[in-house]
PDB file of C-alpha atoms (C1' of nucleotides) in Angstrom:
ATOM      1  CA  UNK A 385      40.126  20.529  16.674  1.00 51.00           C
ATOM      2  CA  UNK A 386      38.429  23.246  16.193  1.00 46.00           C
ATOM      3  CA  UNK A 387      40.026  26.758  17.985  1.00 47.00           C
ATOM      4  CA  UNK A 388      37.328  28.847  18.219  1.00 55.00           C
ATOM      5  CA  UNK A 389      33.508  27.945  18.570  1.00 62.00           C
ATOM      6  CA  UNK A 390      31.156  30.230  17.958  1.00 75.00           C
ATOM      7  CA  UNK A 391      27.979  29.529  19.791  1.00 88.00           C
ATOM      8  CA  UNK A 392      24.675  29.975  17.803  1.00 92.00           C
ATOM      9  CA  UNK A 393      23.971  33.396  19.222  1.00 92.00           C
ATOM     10  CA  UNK A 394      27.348  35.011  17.437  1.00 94.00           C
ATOM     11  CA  UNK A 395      26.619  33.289  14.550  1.00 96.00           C
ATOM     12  CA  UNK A 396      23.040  35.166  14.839  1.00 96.00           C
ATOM     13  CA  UNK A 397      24.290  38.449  15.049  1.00 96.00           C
ATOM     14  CA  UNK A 398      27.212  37.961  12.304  1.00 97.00           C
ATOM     15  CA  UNK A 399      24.538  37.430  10.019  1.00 97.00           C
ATOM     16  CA  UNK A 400      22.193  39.572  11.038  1.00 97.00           C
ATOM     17  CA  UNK A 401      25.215  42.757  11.101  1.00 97.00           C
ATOM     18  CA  UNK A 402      25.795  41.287   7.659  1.00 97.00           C
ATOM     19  CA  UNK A 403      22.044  41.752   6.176  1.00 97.00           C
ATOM     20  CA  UNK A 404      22.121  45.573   5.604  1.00 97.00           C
ATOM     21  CA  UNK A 405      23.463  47.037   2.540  1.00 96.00           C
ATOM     22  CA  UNK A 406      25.255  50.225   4.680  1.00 97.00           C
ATOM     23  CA  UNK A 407      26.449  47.909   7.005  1.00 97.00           C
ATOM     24  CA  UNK A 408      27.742  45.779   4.463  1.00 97.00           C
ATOM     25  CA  UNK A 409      29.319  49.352   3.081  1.00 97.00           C
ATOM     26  CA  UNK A 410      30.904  50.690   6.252  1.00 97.00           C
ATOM     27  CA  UNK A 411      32.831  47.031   6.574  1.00 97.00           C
ATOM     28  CA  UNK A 412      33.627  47.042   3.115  1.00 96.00           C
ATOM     29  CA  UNK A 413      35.278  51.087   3.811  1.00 95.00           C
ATOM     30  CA  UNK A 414      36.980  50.030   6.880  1.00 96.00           C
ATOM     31  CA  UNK A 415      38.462  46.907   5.770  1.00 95.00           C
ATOM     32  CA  UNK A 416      40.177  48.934   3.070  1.00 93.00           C
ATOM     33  CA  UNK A 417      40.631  52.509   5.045  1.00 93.00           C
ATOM     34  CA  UNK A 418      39.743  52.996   8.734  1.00 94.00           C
ATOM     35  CA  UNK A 419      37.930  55.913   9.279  1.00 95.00           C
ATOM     36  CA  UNK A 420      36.143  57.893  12.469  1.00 96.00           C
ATOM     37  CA  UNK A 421      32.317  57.275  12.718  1.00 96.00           C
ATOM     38  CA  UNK A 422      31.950  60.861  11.285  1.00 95.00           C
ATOM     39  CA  UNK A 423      33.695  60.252   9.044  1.00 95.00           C
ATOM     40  CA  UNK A 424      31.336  57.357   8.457  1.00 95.00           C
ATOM     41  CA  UNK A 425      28.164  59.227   8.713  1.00 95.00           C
ATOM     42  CA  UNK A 426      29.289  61.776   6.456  1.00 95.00           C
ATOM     43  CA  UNK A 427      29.117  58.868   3.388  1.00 94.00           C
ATOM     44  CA  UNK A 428      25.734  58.213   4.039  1.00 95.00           C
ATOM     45  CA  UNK A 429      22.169  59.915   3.470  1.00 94.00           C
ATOM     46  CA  UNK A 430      21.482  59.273   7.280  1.00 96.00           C
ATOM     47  CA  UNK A 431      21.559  60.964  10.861  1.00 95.00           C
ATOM     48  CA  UNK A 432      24.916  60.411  12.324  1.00 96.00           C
ATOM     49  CA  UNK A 433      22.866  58.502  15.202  1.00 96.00           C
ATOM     50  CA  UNK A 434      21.511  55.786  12.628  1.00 97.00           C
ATOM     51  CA  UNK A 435      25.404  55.462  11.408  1.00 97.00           C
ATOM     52  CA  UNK A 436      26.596  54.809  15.179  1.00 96.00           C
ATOM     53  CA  UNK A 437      24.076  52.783  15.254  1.00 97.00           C
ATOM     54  CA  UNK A 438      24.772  50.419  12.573  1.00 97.00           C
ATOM     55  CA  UNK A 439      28.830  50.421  13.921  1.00 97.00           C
ATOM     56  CA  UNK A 440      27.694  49.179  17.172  1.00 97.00           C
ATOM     57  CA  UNK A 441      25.390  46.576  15.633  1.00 97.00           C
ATOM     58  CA  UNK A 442      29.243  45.697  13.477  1.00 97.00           C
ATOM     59  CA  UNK A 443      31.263  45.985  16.154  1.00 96.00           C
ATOM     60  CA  UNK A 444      28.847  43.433  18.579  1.00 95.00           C
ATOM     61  CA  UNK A 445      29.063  41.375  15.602  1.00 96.00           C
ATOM     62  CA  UNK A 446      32.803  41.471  16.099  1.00 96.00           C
ATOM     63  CA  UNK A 447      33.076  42.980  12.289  1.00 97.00           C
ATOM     64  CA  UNK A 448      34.916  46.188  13.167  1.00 97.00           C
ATOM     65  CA  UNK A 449      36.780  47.142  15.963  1.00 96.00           C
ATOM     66  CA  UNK A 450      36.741  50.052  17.526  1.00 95.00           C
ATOM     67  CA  UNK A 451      39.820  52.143  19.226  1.00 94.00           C
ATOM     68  CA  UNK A 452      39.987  56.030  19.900  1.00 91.00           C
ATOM     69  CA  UNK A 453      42.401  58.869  17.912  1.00 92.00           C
ATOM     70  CA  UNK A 454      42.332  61.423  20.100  1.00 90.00           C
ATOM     71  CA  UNK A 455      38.417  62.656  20.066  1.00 91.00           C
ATOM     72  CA  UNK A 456      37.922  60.525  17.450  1.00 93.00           C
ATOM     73  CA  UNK A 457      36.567  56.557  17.365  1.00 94.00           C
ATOM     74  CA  UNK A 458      38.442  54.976  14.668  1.00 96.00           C
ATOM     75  CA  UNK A 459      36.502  51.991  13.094  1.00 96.00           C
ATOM     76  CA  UNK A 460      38.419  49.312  11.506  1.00 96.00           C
ATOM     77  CA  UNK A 461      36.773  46.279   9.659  1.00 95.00           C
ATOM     78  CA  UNK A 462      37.747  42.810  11.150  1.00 96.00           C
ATOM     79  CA  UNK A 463      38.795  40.681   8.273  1.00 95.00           C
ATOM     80  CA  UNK A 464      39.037  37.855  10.884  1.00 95.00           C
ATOM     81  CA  UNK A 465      35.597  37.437  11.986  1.00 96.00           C
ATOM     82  CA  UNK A 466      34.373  37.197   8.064  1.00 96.00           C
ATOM     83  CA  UNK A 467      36.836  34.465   7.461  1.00 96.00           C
ATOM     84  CA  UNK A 468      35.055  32.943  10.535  1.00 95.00           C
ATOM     85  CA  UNK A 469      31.683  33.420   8.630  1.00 95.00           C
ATOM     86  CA  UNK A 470      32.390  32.280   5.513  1.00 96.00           C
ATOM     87  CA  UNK A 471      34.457  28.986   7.024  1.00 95.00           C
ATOM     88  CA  UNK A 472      30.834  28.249   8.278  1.00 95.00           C
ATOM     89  CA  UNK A 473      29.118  28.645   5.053  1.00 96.00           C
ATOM     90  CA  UNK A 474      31.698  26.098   3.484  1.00 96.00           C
ATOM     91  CA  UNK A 475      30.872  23.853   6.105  1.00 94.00           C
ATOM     92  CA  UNK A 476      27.809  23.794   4.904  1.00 94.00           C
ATOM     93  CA  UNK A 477      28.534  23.258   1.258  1.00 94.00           C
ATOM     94  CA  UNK A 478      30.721  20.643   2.451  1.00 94.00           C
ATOM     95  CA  UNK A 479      27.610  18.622   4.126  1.00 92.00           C
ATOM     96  CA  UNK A 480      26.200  19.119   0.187  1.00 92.00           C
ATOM     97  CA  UNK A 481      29.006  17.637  -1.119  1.00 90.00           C
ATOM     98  CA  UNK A 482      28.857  14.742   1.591  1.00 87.00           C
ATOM     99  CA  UNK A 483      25.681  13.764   0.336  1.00 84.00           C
ATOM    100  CA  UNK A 484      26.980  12.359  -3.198  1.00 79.00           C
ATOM    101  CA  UNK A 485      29.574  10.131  -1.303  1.00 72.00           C
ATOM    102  CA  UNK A 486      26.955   8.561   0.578  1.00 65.00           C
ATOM    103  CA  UNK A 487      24.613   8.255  -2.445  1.00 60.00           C
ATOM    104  CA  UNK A 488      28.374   6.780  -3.595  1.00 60.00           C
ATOM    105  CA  UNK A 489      28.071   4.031  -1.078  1.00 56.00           C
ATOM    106  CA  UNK A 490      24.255   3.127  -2.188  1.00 57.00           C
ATOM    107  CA  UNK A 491      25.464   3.013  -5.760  1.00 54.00           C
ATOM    108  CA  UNK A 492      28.048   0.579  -5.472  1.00 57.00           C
ATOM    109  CA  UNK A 493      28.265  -2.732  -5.394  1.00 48.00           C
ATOM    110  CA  UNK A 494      26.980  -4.072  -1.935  1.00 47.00           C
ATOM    111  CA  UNK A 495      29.190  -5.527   0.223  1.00 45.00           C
ATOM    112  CA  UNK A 496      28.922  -9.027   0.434  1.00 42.00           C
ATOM    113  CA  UNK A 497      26.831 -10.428   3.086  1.00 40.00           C
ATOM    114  CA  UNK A 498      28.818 -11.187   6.753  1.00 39.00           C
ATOM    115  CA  UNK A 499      29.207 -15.088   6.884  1.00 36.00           C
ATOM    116  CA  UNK A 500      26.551 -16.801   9.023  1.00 34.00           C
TER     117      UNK A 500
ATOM    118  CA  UNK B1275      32.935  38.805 -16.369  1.00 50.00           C
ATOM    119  CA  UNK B1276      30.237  38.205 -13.318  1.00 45.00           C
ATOM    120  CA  UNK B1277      27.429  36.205 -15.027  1.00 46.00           C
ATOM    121  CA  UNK B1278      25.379  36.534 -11.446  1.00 53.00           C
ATOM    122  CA  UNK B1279      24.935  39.704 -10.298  1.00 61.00           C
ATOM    123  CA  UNK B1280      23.151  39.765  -6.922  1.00 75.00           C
ATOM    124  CA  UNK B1281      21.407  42.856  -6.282  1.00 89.00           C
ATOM    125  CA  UNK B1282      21.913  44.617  -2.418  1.00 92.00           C
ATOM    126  CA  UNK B1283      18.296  43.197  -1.490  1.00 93.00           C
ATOM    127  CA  UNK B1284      19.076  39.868  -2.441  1.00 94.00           C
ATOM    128  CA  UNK B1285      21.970  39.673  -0.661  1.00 96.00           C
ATOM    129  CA  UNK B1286      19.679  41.162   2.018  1.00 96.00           C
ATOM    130  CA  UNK B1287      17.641  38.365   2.052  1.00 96.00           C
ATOM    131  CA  UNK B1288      19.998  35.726   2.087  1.00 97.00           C
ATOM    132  CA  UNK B1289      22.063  37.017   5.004  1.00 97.00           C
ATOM    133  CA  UNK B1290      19.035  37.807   7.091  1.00 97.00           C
ATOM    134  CA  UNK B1291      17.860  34.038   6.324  1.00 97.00           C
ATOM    135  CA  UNK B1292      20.722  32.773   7.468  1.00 97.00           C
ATOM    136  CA  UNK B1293      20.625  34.792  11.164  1.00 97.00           C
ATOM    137  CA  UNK B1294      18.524  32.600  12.526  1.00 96.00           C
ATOM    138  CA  UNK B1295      19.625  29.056  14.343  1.00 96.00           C
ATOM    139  CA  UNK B1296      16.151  27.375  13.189  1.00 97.00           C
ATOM    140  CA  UNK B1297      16.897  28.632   9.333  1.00 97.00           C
ATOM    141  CA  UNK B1298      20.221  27.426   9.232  1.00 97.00           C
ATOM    142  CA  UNK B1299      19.429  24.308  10.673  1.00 97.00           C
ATOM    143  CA  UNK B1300      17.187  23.229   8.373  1.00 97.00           C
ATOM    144  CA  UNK B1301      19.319  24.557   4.800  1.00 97.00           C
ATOM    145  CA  UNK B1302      21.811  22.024   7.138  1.00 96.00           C
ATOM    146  CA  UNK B1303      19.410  19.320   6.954  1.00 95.00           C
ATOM    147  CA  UNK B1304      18.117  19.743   3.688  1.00 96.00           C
ATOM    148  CA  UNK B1305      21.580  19.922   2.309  1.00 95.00           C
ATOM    149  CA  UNK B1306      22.071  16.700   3.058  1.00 93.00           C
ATOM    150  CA  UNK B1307      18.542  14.577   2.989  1.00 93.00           C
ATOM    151  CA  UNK B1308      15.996  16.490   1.346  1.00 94.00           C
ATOM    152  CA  UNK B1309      12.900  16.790   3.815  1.00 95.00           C
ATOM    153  CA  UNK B1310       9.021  17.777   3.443  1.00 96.00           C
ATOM    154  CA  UNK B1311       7.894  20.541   5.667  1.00 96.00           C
ATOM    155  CA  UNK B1312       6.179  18.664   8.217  1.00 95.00           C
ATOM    156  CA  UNK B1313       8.792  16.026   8.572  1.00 95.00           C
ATOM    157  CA  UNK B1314      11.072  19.411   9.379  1.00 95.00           C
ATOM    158  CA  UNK B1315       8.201  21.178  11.672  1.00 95.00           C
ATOM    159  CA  UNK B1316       8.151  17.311  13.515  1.00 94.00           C
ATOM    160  CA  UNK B1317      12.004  18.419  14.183  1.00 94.00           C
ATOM    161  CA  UNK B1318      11.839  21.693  15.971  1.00 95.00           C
ATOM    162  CA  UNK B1319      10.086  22.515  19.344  1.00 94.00           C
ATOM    163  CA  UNK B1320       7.481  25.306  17.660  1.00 95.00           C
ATOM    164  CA  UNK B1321       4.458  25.109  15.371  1.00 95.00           C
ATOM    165  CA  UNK B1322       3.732  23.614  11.718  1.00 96.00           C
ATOM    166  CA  UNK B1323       2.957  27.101  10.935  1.00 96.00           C
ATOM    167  CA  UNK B1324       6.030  28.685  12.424  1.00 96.00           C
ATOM    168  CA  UNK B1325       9.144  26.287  10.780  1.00 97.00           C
ATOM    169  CA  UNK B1326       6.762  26.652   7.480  1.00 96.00           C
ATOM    170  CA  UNK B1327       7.412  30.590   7.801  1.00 97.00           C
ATOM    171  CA  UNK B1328      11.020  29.800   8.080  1.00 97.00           C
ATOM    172  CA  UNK B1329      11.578  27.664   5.337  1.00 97.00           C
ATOM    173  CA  UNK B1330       9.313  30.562   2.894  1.00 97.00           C
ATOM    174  CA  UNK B1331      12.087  32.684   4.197  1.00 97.00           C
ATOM    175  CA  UNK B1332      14.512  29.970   3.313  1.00 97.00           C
ATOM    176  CA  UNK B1333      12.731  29.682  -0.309  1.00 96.00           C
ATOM    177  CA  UNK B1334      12.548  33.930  -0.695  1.00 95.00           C
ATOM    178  CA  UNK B1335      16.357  33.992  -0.437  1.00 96.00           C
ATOM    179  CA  UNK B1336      16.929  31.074  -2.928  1.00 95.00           C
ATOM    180  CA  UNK B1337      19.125  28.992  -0.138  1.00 97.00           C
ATOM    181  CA  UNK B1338      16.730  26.438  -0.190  1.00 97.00           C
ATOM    182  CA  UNK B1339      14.070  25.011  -3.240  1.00 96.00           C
ATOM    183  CA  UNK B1340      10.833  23.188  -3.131  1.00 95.00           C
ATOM    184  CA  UNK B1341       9.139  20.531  -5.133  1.00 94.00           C
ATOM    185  CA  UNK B1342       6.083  18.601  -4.800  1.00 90.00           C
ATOM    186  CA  UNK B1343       5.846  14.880  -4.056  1.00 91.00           C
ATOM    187  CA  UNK B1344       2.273  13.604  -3.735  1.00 89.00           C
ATOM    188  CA  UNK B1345       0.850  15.832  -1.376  1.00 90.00           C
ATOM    189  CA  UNK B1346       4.077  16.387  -0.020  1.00 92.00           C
ATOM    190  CA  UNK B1347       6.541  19.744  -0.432  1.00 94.00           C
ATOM    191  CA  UNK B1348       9.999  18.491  -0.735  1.00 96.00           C
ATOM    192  CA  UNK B1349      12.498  21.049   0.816  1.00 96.00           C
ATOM    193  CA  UNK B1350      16.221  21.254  -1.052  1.00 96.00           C
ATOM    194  CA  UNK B1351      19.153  23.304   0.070  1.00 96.00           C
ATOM    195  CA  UNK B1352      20.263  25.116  -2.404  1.00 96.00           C
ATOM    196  CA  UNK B1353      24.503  25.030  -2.366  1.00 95.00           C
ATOM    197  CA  UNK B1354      24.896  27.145  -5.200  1.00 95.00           C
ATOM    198  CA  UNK B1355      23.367  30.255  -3.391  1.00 96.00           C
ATOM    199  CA  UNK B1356      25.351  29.371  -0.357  1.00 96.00           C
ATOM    200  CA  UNK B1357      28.613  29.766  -2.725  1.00 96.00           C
ATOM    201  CA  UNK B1358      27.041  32.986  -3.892  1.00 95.00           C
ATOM    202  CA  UNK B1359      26.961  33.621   0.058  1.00 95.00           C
ATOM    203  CA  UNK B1360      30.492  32.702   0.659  1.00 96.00           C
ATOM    204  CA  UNK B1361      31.827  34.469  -2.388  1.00 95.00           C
ATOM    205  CA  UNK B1362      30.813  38.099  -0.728  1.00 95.00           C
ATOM    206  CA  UNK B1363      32.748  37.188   2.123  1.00 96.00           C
ATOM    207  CA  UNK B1364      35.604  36.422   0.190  1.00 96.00           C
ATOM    208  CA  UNK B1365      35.372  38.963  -1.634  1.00 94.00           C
ATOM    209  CA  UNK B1366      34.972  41.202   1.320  1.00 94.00           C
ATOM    210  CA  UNK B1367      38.744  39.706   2.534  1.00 94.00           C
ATOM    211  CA  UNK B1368      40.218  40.354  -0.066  1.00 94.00           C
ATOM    212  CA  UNK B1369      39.616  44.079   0.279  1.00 92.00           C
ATOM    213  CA  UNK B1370      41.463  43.677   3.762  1.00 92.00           C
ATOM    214  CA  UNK B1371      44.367  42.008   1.401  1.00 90.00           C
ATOM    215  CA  UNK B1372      44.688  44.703  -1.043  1.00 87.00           C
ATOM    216  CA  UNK B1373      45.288  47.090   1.857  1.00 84.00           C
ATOM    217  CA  UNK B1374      48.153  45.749   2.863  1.00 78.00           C
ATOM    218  CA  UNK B1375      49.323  45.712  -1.144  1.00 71.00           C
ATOM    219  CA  UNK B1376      48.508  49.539  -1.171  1.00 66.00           C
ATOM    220  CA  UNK B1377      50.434  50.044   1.641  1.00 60.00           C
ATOM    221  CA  UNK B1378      53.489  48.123   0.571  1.00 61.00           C
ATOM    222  CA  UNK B1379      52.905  50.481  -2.426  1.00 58.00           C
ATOM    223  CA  UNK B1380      53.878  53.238  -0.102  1.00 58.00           C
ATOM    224  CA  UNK B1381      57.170  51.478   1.760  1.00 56.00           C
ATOM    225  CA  UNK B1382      58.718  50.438  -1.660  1.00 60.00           C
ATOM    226  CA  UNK B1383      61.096  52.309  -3.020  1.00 49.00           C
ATOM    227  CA  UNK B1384      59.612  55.456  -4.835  1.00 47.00           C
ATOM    228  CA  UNK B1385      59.288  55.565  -7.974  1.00 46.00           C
ATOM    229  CA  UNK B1386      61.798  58.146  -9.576  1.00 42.00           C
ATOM    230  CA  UNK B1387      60.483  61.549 -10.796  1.00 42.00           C
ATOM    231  CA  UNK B1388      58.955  62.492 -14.139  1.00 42.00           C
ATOM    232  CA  UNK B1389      61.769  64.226 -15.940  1.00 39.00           C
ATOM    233  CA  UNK B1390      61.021  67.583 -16.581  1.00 36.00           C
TER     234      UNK B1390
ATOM    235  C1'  DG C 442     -17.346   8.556   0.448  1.00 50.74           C
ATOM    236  C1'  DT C 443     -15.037   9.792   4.660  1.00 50.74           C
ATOM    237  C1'  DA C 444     -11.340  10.542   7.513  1.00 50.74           C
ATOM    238  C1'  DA C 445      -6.713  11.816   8.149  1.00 50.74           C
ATOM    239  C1'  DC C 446      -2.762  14.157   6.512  1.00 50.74           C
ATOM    240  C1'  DG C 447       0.072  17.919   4.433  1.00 50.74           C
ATOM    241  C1'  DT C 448       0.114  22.518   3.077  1.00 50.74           C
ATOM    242  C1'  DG C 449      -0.761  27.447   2.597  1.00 50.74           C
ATOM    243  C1'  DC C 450      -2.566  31.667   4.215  1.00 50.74           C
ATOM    244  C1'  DA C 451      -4.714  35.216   7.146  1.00 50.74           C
ATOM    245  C1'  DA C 452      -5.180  37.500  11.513  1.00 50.74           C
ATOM    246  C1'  DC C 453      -3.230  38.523  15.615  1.00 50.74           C
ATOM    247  C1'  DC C 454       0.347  39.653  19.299  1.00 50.74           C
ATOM    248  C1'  DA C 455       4.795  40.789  21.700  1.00 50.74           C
ATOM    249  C1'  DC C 456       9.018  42.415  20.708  1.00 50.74           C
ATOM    250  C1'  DA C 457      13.083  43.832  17.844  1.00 50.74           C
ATOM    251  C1'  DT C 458      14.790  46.859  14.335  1.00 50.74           C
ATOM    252  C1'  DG C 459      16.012  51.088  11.867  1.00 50.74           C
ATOM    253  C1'  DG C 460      15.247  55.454  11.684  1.00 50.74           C
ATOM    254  C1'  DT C 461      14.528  60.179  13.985  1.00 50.74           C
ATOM    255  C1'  DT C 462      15.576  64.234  17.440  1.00 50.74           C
ATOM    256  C1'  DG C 463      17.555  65.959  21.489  1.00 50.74           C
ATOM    257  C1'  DT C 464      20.821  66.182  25.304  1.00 50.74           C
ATOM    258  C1'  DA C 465      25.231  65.784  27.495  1.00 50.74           C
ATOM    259  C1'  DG C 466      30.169  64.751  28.068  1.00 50.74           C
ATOM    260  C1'  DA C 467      35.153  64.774  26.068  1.00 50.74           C
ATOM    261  C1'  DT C 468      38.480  66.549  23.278  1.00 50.74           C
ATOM    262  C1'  DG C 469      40.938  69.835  20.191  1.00 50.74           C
ATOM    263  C1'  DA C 470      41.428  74.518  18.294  1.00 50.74           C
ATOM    264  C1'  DA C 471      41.565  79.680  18.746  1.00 50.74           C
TER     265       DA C 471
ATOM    266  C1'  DT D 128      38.480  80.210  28.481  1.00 50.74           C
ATOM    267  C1'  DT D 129      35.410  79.631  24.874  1.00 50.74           C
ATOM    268  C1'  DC D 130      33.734  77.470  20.966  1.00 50.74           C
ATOM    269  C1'  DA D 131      33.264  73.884  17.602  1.00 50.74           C
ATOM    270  C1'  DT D 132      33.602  68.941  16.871  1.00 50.74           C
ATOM    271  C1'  DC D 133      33.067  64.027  17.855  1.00 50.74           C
ATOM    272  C1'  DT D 134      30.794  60.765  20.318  1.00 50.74           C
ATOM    273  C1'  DA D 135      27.427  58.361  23.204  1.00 50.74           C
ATOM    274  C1'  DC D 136      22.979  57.550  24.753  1.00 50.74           C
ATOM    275  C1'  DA D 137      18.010  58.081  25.744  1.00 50.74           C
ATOM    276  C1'  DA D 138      13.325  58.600  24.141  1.00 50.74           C
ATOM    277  C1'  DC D 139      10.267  58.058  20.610  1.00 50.74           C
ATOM    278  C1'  DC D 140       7.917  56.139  16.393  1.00 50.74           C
ATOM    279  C1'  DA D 141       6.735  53.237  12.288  1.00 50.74           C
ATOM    280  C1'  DT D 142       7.553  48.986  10.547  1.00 50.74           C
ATOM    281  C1'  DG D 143       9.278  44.225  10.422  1.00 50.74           C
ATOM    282  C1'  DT D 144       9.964  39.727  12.642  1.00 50.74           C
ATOM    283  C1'  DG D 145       8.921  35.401  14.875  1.00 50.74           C
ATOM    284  C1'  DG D 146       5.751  33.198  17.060  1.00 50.74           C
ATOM    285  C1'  DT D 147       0.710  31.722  17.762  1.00 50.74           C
ATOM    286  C1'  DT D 148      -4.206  29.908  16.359  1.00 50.74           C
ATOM    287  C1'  DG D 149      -7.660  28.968  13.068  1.00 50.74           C
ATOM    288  C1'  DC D 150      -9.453  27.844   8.604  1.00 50.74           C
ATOM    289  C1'  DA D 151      -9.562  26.209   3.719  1.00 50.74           C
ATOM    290  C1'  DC D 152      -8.092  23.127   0.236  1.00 50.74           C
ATOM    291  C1'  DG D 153      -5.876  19.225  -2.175  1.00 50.74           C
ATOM    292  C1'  DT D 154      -4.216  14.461  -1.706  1.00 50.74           C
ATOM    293  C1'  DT D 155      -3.836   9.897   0.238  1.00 50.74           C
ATOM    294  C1'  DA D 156      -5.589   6.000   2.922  1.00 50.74           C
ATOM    295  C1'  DC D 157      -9.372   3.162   4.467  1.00 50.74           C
TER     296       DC D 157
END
DNA sequence: GTAACGTGCAACCACATGGTTGTAGATGAA
DNA sequence: TTCATCTACAACCATGTGGTTGCACGTTAC
């Protein structure tokens, strides 16, 4: 049984939060460190806008979470929701690997044929 | 010693391929039965045209191959780049594991002084 | 040879995306 | 209080994305 579906939509956005290099960076940062979205912006040769931006695209993603330190927004990478990610993508290797047991079944010997 | 470096746009590409339902679907299908375009397109409510884009996509990240057959263009998925996929991500976590290593650095005992 | 099929590509369109600047509200520091 | 900092959000713009239709070309079937 599986606990938690994730309906086509969130899958859609995981990726998509997943297919930008700086995004890729500020999950990598904040799954080691968290750090305030200034502190964020500061790492990167971009507005501090485009930065929040790219958190909130994360954090819809479910990637990083997001909880306040005084005037501060602390952003902290979700190690979670990757394991979630990835579990798909070895579902999908596992449909490869499916595919050699049923060219398995063609291979061997037939079964013999039901009695009449 | 990494013998496949993936550069940032490459991993780019592959994410973004994979944040879309359609795409995924048919690196799902392919996985398993390899498939020529327009028996795919004959599988998805939209044009020839349209699941043709998405499987170029498909072919421009390297999650999915194509070879000729007749007049036919057999689509493959590709597993190996989907491992490529799900190493990043694992990678990724174990970032989020060394943090908790680092800080376990921090509770343990001290380490006793230099002497002078 | 002719017709039908499978594919690729270009042009087009509506909309999303990734960046910018500017404004405004909270919070902490002096 | 006053000022600087951190954040959020809106408006705007160039470009990319996902879909369409139409056309050209190679291959198979009749």
């Amino acid at each position: 049984m599986v606990v938690d579906e994730l309906a086509q939509a969130d899958v859609d956005r995981i990726f998509h939060a997943l297919a930008d290099a700086t995004r890729r960076d500020i999950v990598r940062r904040t799954l080691s460190v968290e750090s305030s979205v200034s502190e964020l912006a500061r790492a990167y040769d971009m507005s501090f806008a485009a930065v929040q931006k790219h958190v909130a695209v994360l954090e819809g993603a479910g990637l990083v979470t997001k909880h306040s330190r005084g005037r501060e927004r602390m952003v902290r990478g979700n190690a979670a929701q990757i394991a979630r990610a990835r579990a798909l993508l070895t579902q999908l290797e596992d449909l490869w690997r499916a595919r050699f047991s049923r060219l398995d079944e063609v291979l061997a010997d037939p079964p013999p044929p039901p009695r009449p």
